[in-house]
CSV table of C-alpha atoms and ligand atoms in Angstrom, one decimal:
chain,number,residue,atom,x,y,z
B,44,UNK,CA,0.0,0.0,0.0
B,45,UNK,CA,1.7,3.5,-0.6
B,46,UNK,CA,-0.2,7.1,-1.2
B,47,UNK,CA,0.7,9.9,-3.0
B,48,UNK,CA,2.1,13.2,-1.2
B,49,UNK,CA,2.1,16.2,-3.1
B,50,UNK,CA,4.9,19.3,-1.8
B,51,UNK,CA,3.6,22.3,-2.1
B,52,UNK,CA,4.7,25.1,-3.1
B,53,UNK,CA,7.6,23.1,-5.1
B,54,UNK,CA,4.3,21.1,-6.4
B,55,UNK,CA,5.7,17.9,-6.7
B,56,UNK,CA,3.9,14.5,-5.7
B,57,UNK,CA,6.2,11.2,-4.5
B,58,UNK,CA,4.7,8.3,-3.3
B,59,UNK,CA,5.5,7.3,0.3
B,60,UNK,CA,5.2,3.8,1.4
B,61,UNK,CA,2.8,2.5,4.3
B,62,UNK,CA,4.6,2.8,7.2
B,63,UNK,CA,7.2,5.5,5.7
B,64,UNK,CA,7.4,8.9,7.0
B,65,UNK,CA,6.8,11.8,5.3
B,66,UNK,CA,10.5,13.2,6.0
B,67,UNK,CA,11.9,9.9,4.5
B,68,UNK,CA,10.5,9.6,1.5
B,69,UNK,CA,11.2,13.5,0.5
B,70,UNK,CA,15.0,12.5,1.4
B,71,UNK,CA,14.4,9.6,-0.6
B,72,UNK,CA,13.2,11.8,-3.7
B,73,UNK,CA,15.7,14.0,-3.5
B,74,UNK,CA,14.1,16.9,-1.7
B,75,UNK,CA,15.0,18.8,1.7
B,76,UNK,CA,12.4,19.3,4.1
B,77,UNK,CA,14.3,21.1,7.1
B,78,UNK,CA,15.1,19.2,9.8
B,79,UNK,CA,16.9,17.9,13.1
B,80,UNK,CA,16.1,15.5,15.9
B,81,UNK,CA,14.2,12.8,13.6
B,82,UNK,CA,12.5,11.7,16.8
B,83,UNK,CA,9.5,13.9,17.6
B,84,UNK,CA,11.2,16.4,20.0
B,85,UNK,CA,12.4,19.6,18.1
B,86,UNK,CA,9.8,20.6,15.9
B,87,UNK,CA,12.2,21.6,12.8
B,88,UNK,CA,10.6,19.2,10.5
B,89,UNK,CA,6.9,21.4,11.4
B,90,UNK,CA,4.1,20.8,7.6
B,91,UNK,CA,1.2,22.3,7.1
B,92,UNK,CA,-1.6,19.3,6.1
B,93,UNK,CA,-3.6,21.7,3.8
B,94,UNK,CA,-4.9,17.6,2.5
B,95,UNK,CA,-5.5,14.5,3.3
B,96,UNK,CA,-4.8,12.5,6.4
B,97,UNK,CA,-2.3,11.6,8.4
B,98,UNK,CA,-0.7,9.8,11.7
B,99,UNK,CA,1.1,11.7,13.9
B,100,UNK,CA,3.2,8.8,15.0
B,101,UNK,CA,5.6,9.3,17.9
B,102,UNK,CA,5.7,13.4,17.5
B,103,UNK,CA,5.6,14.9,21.4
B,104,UNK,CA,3.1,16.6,22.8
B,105,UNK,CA,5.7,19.1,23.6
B,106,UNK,CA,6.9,20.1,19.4
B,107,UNK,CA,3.7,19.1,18.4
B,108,UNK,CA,0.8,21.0,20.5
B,109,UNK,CA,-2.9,19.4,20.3
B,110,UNK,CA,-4.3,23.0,19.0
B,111,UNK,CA,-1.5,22.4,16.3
B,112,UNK,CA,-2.6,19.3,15.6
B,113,UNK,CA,-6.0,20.9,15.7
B,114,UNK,CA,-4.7,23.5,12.8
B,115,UNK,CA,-3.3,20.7,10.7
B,116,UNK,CA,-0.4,21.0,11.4
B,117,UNK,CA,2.6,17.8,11.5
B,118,UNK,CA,6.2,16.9,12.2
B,119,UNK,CA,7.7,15.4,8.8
B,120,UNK,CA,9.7,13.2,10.5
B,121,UNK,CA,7.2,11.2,12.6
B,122,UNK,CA,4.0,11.4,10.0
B,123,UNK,CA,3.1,8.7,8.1
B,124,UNK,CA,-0.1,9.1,5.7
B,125,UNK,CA,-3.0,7.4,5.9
B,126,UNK,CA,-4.4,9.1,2.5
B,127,UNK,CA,-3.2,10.9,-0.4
B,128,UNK,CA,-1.8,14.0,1.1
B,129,UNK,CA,-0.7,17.5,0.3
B,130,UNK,CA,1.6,19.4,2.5
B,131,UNK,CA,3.1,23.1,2.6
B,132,UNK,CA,6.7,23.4,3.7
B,133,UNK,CA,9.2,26.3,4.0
B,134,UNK,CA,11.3,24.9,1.8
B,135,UNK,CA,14.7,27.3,1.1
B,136,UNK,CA,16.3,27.5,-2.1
B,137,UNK,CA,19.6,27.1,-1.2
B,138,UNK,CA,22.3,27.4,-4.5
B,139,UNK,CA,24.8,25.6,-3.1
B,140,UNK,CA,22.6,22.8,-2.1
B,141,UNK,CA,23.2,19.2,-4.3
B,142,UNK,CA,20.3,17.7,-3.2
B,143,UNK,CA,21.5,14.2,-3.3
B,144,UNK,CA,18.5,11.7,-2.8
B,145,UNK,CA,19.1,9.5,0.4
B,146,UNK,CA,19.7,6.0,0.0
B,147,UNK,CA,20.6,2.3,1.2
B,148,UNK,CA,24.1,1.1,0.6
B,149,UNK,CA,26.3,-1.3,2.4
B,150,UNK,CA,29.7,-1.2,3.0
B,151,UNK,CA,32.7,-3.7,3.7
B,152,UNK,CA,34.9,-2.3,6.2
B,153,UNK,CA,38.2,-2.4,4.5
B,154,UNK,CA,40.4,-0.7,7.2
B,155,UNK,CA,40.1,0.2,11.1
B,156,UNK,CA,43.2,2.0,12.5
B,157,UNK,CA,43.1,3.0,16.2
B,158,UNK,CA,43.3,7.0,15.4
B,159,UNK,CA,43.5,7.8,19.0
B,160,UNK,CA,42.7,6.1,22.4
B,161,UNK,CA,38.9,7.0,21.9
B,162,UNK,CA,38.7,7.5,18.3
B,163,UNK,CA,38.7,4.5,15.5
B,164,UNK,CA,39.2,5.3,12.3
B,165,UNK,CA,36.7,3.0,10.1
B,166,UNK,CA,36.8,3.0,5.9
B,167,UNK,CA,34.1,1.4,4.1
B,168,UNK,CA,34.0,0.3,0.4
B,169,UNK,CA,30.4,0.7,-0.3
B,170,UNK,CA,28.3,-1.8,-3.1
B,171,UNK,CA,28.3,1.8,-5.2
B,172,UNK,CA,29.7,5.1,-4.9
B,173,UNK,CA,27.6,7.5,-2.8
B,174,UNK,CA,27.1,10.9,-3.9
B,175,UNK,CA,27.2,13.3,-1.2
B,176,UNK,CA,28.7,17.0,-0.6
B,177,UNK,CA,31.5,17.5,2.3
B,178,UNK,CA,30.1,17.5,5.6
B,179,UNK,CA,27.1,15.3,5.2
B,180,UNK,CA,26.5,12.2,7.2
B,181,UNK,CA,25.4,9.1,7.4
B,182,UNK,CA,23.3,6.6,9.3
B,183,UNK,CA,24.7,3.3,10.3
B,184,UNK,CA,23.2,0.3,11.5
B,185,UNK,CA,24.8,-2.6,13.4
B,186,UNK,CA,23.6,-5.8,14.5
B,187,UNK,CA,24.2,-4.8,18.1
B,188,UNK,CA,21.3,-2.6,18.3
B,189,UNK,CA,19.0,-4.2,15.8
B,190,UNK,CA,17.1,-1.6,13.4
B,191,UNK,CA,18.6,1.2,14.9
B,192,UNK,CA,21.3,3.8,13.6
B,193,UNK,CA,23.4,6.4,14.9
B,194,UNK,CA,24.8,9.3,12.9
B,195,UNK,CA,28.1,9.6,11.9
B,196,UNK,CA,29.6,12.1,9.8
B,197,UNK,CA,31.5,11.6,6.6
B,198,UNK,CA,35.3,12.2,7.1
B,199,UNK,CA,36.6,11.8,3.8
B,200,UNK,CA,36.4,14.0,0.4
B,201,UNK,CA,33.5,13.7,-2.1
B,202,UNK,CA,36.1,12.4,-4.9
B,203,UNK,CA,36.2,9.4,-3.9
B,204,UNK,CA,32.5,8.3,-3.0
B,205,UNK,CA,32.6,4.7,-2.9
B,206,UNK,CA,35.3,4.3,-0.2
B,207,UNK,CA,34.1,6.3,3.1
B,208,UNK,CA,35.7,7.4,5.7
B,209,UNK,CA,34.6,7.4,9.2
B,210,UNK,CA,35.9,8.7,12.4
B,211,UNK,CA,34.0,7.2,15.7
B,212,UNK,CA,35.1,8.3,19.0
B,213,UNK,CA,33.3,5.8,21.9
B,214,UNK,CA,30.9,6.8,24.1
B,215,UNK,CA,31.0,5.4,27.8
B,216,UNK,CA,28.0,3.2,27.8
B,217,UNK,CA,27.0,3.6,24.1
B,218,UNK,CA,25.6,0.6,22.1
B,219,UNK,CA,27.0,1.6,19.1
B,220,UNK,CA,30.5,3.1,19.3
B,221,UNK,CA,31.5,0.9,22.2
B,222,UNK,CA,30.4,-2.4,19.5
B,223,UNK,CA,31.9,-0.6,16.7
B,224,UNK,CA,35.5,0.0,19.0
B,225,UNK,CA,35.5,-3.6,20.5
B,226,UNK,CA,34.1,-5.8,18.0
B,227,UNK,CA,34.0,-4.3,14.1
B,228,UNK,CA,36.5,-6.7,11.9
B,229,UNK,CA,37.6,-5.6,8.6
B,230,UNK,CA,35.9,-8.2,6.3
B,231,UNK,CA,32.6,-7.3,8.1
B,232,UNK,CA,29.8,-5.8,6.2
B,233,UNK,CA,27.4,-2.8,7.2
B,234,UNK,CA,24.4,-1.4,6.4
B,235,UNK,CA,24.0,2.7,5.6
B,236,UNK,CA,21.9,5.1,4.6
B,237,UNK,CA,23.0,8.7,3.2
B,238,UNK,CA,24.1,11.2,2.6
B,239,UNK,CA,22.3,13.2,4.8
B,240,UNK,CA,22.4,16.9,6.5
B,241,UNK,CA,22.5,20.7,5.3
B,242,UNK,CA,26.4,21.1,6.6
B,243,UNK,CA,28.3,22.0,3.8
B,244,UNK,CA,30.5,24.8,2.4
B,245,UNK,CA,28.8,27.9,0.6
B,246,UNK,CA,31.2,28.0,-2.0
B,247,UNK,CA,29.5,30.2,-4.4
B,248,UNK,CA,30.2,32.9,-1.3
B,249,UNK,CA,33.5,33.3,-2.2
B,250,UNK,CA,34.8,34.7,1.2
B,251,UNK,CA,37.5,32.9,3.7
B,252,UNK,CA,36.7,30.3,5.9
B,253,UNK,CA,37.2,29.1,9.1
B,254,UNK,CA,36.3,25.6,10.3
B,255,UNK,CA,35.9,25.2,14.1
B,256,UNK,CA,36.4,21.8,15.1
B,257,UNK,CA,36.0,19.6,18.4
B,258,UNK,CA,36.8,16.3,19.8
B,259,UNK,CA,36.0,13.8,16.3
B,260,UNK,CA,34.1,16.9,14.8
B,261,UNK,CA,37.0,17.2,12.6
B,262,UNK,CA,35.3,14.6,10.6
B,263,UNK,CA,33.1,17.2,8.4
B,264,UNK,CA,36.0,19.7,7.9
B,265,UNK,CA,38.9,17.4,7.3
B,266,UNK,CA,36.3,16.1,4.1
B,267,UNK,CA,35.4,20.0,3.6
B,268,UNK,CA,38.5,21.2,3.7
B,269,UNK,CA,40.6,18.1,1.5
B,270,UNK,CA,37.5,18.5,-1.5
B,271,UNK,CA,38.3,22.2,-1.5
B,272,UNK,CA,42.2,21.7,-1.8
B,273,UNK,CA,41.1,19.1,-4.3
B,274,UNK,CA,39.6,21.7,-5.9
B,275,UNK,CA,42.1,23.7,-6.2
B,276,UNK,CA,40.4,26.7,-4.2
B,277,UNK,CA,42.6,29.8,-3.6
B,278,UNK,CA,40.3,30.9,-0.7
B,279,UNK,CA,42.2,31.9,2.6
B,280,UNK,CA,41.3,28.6,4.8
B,281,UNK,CA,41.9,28.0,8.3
B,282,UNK,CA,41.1,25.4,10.4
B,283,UNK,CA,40.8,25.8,14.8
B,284,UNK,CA,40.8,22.2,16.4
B,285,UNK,CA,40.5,21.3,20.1
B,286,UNK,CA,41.2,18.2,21.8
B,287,UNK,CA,42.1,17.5,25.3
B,288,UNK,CA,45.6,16.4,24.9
B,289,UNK,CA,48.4,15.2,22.6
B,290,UNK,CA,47.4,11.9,22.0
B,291,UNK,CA,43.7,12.5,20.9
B,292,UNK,CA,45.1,15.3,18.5
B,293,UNK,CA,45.1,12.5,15.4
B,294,UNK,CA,45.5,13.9,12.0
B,295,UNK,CA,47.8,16.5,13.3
B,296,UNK,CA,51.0,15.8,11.2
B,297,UNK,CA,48.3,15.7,8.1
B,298,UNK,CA,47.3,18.9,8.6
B,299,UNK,CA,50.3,20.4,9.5
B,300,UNK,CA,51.6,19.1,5.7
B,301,UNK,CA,48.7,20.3,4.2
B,302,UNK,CA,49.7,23.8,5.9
B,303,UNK,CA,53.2,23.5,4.4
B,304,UNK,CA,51.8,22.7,0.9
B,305,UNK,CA,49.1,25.4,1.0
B,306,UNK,CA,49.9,28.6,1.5
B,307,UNK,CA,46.3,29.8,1.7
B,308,UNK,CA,45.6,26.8,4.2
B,309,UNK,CA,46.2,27.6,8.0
B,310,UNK,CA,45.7,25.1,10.9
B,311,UNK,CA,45.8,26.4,14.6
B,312,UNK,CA,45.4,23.2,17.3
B,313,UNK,CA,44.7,23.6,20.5
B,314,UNK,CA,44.8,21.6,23.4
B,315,UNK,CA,43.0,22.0,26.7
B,316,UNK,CA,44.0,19.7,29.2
B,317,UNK,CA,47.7,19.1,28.3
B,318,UNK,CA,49.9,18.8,31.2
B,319,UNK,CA,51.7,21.9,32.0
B,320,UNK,CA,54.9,20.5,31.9
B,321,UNK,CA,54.6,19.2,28.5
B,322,UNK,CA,56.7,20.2,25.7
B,323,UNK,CA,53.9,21.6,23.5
B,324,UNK,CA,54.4,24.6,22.5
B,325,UNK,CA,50.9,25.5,20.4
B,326,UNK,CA,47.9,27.0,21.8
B,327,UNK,CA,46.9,25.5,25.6
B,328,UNK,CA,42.7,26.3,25.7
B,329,UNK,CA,39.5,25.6,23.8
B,330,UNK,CA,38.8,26.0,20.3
B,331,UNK,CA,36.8,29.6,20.6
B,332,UNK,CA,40.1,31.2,22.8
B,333,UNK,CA,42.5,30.1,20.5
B,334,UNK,CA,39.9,31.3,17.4
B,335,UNK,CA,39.8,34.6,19.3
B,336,UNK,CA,43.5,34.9,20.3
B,337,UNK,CA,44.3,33.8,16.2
B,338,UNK,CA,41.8,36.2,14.7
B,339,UNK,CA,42.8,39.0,17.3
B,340,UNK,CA,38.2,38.8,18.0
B,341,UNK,CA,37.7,39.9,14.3
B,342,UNK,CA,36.1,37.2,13.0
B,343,UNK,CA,34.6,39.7,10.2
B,344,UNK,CA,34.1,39.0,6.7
B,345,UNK,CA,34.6,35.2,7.0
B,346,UNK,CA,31.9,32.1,7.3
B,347,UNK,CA,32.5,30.0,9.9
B,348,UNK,CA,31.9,26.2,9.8
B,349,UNK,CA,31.4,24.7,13.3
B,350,UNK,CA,31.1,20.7,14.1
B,351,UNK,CA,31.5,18.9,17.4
B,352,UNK,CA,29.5,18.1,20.8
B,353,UNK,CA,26.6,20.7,21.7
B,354,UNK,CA,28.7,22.9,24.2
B,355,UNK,CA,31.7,23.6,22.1
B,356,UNK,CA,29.7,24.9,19.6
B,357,UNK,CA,28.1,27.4,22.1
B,358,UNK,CA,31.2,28.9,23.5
B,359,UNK,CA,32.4,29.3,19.7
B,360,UNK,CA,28.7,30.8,18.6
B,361,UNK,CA,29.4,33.2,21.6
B,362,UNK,CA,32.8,33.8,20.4
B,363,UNK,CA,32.4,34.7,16.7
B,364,UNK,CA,29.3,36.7,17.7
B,365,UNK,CA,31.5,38.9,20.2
B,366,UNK,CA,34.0,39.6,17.2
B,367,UNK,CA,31.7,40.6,14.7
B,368,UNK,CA,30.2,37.6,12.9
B,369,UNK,CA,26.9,37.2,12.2
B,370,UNK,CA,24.4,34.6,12.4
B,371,UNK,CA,23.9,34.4,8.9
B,372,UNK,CA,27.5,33.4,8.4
B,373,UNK,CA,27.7,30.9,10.9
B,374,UNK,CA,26.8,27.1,10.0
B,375,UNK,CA,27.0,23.9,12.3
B,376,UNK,CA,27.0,20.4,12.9
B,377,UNK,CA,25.9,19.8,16.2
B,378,UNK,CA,26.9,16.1,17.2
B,379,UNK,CA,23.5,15.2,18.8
B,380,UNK,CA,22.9,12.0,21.5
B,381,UNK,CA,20.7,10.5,23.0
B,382,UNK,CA,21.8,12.4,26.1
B,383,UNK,CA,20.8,15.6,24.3
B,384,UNK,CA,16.6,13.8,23.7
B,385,UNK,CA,15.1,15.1,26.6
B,386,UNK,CA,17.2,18.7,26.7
B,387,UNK,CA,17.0,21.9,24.8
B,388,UNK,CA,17.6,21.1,20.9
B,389,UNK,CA,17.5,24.5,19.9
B,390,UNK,CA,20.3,26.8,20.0
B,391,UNK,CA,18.8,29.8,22.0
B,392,UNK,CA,20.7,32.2,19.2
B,393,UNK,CA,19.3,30.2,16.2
B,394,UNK,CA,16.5,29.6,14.3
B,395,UNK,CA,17.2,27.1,11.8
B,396,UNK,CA,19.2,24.7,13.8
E,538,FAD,C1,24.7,14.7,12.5
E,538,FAD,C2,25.6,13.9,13.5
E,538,FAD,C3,26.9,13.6,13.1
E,538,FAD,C4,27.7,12.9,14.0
E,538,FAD,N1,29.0,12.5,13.5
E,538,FAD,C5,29.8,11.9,14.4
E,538,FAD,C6,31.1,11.5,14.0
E,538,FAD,O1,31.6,11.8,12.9
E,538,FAD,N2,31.9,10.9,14.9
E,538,FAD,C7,31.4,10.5,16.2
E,538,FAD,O2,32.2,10.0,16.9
E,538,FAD,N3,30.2,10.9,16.6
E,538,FAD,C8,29.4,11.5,15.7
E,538,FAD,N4,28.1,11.9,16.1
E,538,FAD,C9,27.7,11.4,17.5
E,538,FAD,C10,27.2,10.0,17.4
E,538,FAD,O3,26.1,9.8,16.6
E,538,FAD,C11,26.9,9.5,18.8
E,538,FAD,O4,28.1,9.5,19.6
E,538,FAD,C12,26.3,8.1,18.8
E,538,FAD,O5,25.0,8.2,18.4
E,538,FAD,C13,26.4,7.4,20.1
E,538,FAD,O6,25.7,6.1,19.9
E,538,FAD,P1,25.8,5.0,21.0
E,538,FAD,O7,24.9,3.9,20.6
E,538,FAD,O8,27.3,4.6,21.2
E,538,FAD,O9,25.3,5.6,22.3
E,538,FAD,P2,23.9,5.4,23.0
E,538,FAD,O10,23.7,3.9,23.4
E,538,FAD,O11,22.8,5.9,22.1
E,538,FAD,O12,24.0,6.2,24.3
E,538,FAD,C14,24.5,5.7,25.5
E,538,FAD,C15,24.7,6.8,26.6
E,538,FAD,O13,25.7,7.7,26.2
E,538,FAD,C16,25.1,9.0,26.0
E,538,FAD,N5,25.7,9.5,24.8
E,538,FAD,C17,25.5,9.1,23.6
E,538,FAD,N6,26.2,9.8,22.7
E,538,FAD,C18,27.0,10.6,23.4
E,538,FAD,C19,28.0,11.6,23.0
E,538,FAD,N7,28.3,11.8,21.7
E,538,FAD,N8,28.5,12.3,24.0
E,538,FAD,C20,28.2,12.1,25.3
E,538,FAD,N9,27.3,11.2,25.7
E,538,FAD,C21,26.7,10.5,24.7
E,538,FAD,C22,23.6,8.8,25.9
E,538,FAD,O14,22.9,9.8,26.5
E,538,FAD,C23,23.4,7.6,26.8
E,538,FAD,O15,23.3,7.9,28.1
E,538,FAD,C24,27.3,12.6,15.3
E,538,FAD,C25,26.0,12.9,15.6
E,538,FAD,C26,25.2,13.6,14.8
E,538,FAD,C27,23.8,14.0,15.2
């Protein structure tokens, strides 16, 4: 059984499957519907139902009010149709958006190298190359939690879409990352789903970058950062990454030849528990304080790209907006968990993430 959905005001019909939700199968066609959570909780995915019916599925109470409900209204990413339906979304023409349509792949893991002691490095040749733009994700299931997924980003450059890098750090009591650091083999095969996520360079702005990076967060820029060398972009480029000490900061020695071979390409690390008697002599601090001591708090005239755990990329929205940047020049991947569900999904300073 499947109905049809049309998208207003692109006016376009797609036919979603029973059981499939609404978000999914505009993914699946190729078309972005904003979005966050994909659970109910954050409201992002928001349609008007101007027709038809449909089931609200999981969507809370709390991002999903019952006079809303009342007006019509439903969350994309929890509503499955129970008729022919047509929906009105805000949907934003962005022009450096490739729209790749989402979908199933598997991959044999072809290599796993420890990157740091809480970070795995895992490539996957996939059945078919995957089209996707630097700093898009994807979703990976493993038989440890049956028919779930988790979200990991894509650490490796567009050019070469059919063998996919990924960087996992482990979570302390996480299903996934703990099975994928103690028990993924090369040889094994996994399931994936992708390329997924609005993170990715504005290119046609044509202004300097700077990639803020935390923790395994580097994943998106290290891929946004080798397709643009790839590229051959002239762009000034510089990338701020924080880890706690020395022997989580992996890729270092990469980027630090990628600073010598590219004159437009700077890379400031930063470390913020290093012992003080150390012999490292680069910045000692968190990603925004060594942005701000870089960039002397003039952050003007740049876009920033920010990607890492919810916090980080607080203090470094704080920071750029205290030097001059604004909102409009700021994007983000927020690493999400399940320990963020029942918070605040929202940046108070943002609309749209
Ligand atoms: C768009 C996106 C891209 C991402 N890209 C990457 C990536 O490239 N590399 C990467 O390592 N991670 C990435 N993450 C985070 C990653 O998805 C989570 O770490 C993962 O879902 C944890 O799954 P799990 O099954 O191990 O933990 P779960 O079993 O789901 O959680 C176990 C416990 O740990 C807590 N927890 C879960 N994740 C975290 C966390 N990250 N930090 C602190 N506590 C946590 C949970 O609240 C729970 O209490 C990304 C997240 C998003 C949303």
């Amino acid at each position: 059984m499947s109905y049809e959905l049309t998208i207003e005001p692109l006016g376009q019909t797609i036919t979603v499957e029973d059981g499939q939700t609404v978000l999914d199968a505009a993914l699946r066609a190729g078309i972005y519907l904003p979005h966050a959570c994909c659970h109910g909780l954050c409201a992002t995915c928001k349609v008007q139902v101007v027709d038809g019916e449909v089931d609200h599925g999981e969507a809370s109470t709390f991002a999903l009010m019952d006079f809303e409900r009342e007006e019509g209204k439903c969350l994309a990413c929890c509503a499955r149709l129970e008729s022919d339906t047509v929906i009105e979304a805000e949907i934003e023409d962005d022009p450096d958006a490739e729209n790749y349509p989402v979908e199933d792949y598997s991959g044999e893991v072809v290599r796993i190298e420890a990157l740091t002691p809480t970070i795995r490095g895992i490539w996957l040749k996939l059945d078919r190359p995957m089209a996707f733009q630097a700093g898009q994700y994807v979703n990976l299931e493993v038989p440890a939690v049956d028919g779930q997924s988790r979200a990991f980003s894509i650490a490796s450059a567009p050019q070469d879409g059919q063998l996919i890098e990924l960087n996992v750090r482990i979570v302390p009591g996480g299903q996934v990352t703990t099975w994928l650091h103690e028990q993924l083999q090369v040889g094994d095969e996994l399931k994936l789903t992708g390329p997924y996520g609005r993170f990715f360079v504005k290119k046609s702005a044509n202004v300097p970058l700077l990639f803020m990076a935390g923790g395994s967060g580097l994943s998106s820029p290290k891929s946004m950062i080798e397709d643009l060398l790839a590229e051959g972009c002239s762009l000034p480029m510089t990338l701020v990454y924080g880890q706690r000490c020395r022997e989580e900061l992996y890729y270092d020695a990469e980027f630090r030849a990628l600073a010598e071979k590219h004159p437009n390409f700077s890379y400031v690390p930063a470390l913020s528990h290093e012992p003080a008697d150390s012999d490292w002599a680069g910045f000692r601090g968190f990603v925004h304080e060594a942005a701000k001591a870089h960039f002397d708090n003039d952050f003007r005239g740049r876009k920033a790209y920010l990607c890492g755990p919810p916090a980080m990329i607080e203090a470094c929205i704080t920071t750029l907006m205290q030097g001059r940047l604004f909102e409009r020049d700021i994007y983000m991947e927020k690493f999400f968990s399940a320990a963020d569900a029942s918070q605040q999904l929202k940046s108070p300073l943002f609309r749209n993430i």
